Amino acid sequence: MVGIEEQFPTDMNDRYVVREVNTKQELDEVLDVIWAANYTPYEPFIQLFFPVLGFTSAHRKAAVAESKERFWRQHTTDPSSHWLYAFDTVTGKAVGCAQWVVSTTNPFAKGVLRLEAPWWPEGRGPTG
């Protein structure tokens, strides 16, 4: 039997480490944290970036898969994108995250980019 002192780090600074996402698997785990944090309990604002277009578990599963592909594509095509996450060395899981966009030039020199949400076509709201 393992003693409690062997199960948990004696210093909390040893338990959590901050890492930068380098693989799709890491970003997928980060997105799992975002989904869990914003859907349990439910945060309506999250529908702007993580829409579930339906009411069944299949709709939710499809939405999670779509978001993972979309965020990975965005991250890998934008060199200014840096996803950082807190990793729990005891559980082996991501427990928090943040995306930093670090630009070396003015990204708005030609004006603000138009953001599009293809899941909400122009003129339609989320309830369509």
Short mmCIF file of C-alpha atoms in Angstrom, two decimals:
data_model
loop_
_atom_site.label_atom_id
_atom_site.label_comp_id
_atom_site.label_asym_id
_atom_site.label_seq_id
_atom_site.Cartn_x
_atom_site.Cartn_y
_atom_site.Cartn_z
CA MET A 1 0.00 0.00 0.00
CA VAL A 2 1.28 3.43 -0.95
CA GLY A 3 1.35 6.07 1.77
CA ILE A 4 -0.49 9.35 1.24
CA GLU A 5 2.81 11.22 1.07
CA GLU A 6 3.74 9.12 -1.97
CA GLN A 7 0.42 9.70 -3.74
CA PHE A 8 0.56 13.47 -3.82
CA PRO A 9 3.42 15.89 -4.33
CA THR A 10 4.45 17.60 -1.13
CA ASP A 11 4.64 20.94 -2.91
CA MET A 12 1.70 22.03 -5.10
CA ASN A 13 4.26 23.66 -7.41
CA ASP A 14 5.32 20.11 -8.30
CA ARG A 15 1.79 18.96 -9.04
CA TYR A 16 0.84 21.42 -11.79
CA VAL A 17 2.98 22.38 -14.75
CA VAL A 18 2.27 24.74 -17.62
CA ARG A 19 2.86 23.36 -21.09
CA GLU A 20 2.44 24.66 -24.61
CA VAL A 21 0.34 22.63 -27.03
CA ASN A 22 2.49 20.92 -29.66
CA THR A 23 0.22 18.13 -30.88
CA LYS A 24 -3.38 17.69 -31.94
CA GLN A 25 -3.88 15.25 -29.06
CA GLU A 26 -2.83 17.95 -26.58
CA LEU A 27 -5.21 20.49 -28.11
CA ASP A 28 -8.01 17.90 -28.14
CA GLU A 29 -7.48 17.41 -24.38
CA VAL A 30 -7.49 21.19 -23.86
CA LEU A 31 -10.78 21.45 -25.76
CA ASP A 32 -12.22 18.69 -23.57
CA VAL A 33 -11.48 20.98 -20.60
CA ILE A 34 -13.23 23.90 -22.31
CA TRP A 35 -16.31 21.77 -23.11
CA ALA A 36 -16.49 20.44 -19.55
CA ALA A 37 -16.01 23.87 -17.97
CA ASN A 38 -18.66 25.59 -20.07
CA TYR A 39 -21.35 22.96 -20.37
CA THR A 40 -21.31 21.69 -16.76
CA PRO A 41 -22.83 23.99 -15.62
CA TYR A 42 -24.07 25.41 -18.89
CA GLU A 43 -22.72 28.81 -19.95
CA PRO A 44 -24.88 30.19 -22.82
CA PHE A 45 -22.09 32.43 -24.18
CA ILE A 46 -20.08 29.34 -25.16
CA GLN A 47 -22.54 28.64 -28.01
CA LEU A 48 -20.83 31.43 -29.96
CA PHE A 49 -17.70 29.31 -30.42
CA PHE A 50 -18.86 25.80 -29.55
CA PRO A 51 -22.37 25.42 -30.96
CA VAL A 52 -24.33 22.22 -30.51
CA LEU A 53 -26.78 22.14 -33.41
CA GLY A 54 -29.34 19.76 -31.98
CA PHE A 55 -30.46 18.16 -28.78
CA THR A 56 -29.09 14.61 -28.79
CA SER A 57 -25.82 13.13 -27.60
CA ALA A 58 -24.97 12.52 -31.27
CA HIS A 59 -25.31 16.27 -31.95
CA ARG A 60 -23.01 17.03 -29.03
CA LYS A 61 -20.45 14.42 -30.15
CA ALA A 62 -20.46 15.92 -33.66
CA ALA A 63 -20.02 19.42 -32.22
CA VAL A 64 -17.05 18.36 -30.10
CA ALA A 65 -15.39 16.67 -33.09
CA GLU A 66 -16.02 19.69 -35.33
CA SER A 67 -14.58 22.11 -32.77
CA LYS A 68 -11.43 20.03 -32.36
CA GLU A 69 -10.80 20.05 -36.11
CA ARG A 70 -11.60 23.77 -36.42
CA PHE A 71 -9.39 24.85 -33.52
CA TRP A 72 -6.48 22.63 -34.64
CA ARG A 73 -6.73 24.04 -38.18
CA GLN A 74 -6.78 27.61 -36.84
CA HIS A 75 -3.89 26.96 -34.46
CA THR A 76 -1.63 25.32 -37.06
CA THR A 77 -2.25 27.95 -39.74
CA ASP A 78 -1.62 30.95 -37.46
CA PRO A 79 2.00 31.25 -36.26
CA SER A 80 0.92 33.81 -33.65
CA SER A 81 -1.32 31.22 -31.90
CA HIS A 82 0.00 29.79 -28.65
CA TRP A 83 -2.18 27.46 -26.59
CA LEU A 84 -0.94 26.96 -23.02
CA TYR A 85 -2.43 24.55 -20.55
CA ALA A 86 -2.08 23.54 -16.93
CA PHE A 87 -1.29 19.83 -16.59
CA ASP A 88 -1.96 17.89 -13.38
CA THR A 89 1.00 15.54 -12.91
CA VAL A 90 -0.99 13.37 -10.49
CA THR A 91 -4.05 12.73 -12.68
CA GLY A 92 -2.21 13.07 -15.99
CA LYS A 93 -4.88 15.43 -17.32
CA ALA A 94 -5.15 18.99 -18.57
CA VAL A 95 -7.02 21.11 -16.01
CA GLY A 96 -7.01 24.63 -17.46
CA CYS A 97 -5.97 26.53 -20.56
CA ALA A 98 -5.51 29.80 -22.37
CA GLN A 99 -4.81 30.82 -25.94
CA TRP A 100 -2.38 33.65 -26.49
CA VAL A 101 -2.03 35.35 -29.85
CA VAL A 102 1.40 36.97 -29.96
CA SER A 103 1.79 39.22 -32.99
CA THR A 104 5.10 40.70 -34.09
CA THR A 105 3.31 43.12 -36.42
CA ASN A 106 0.00 44.95 -36.19
CA PRO A 107 -2.65 42.37 -37.16
CA PHE A 108 -5.18 45.18 -37.64
CA ALA A 109 -3.11 47.41 -39.95
CA LYS A 110 -5.65 46.85 -42.75
CA GLY A 111 -8.63 46.99 -40.40
CA VAL A 112 -10.43 44.47 -38.26
CA LEU A 113 -10.98 41.09 -39.87
CA ARG A 114 -14.55 39.96 -40.37
CA LEU A 115 -15.35 37.02 -38.14
CA GLU A 116 -17.66 34.40 -39.55
CA ALA A 117 -19.60 31.67 -37.82
CA PRO A 118 -20.53 29.28 -40.64
CA TRP A 119 -22.94 27.44 -38.36
CA TRP A 120 -25.05 30.63 -38.19
CA PRO A 121 -25.63 31.80 -41.79
CA GLU A 122 -26.02 35.52 -42.40
CA GLY A 123 -29.39 36.80 -41.21
CA ARG A 124 -30.11 33.78 -39.00
CA GLY A 125 -29.80 33.53 -35.28
CA PRO A 126 -28.98 30.42 -33.30
CA THR A 127 -32.65 29.40 -33.29
CA GLY A 128 -33.03 30.05 -37.03
#
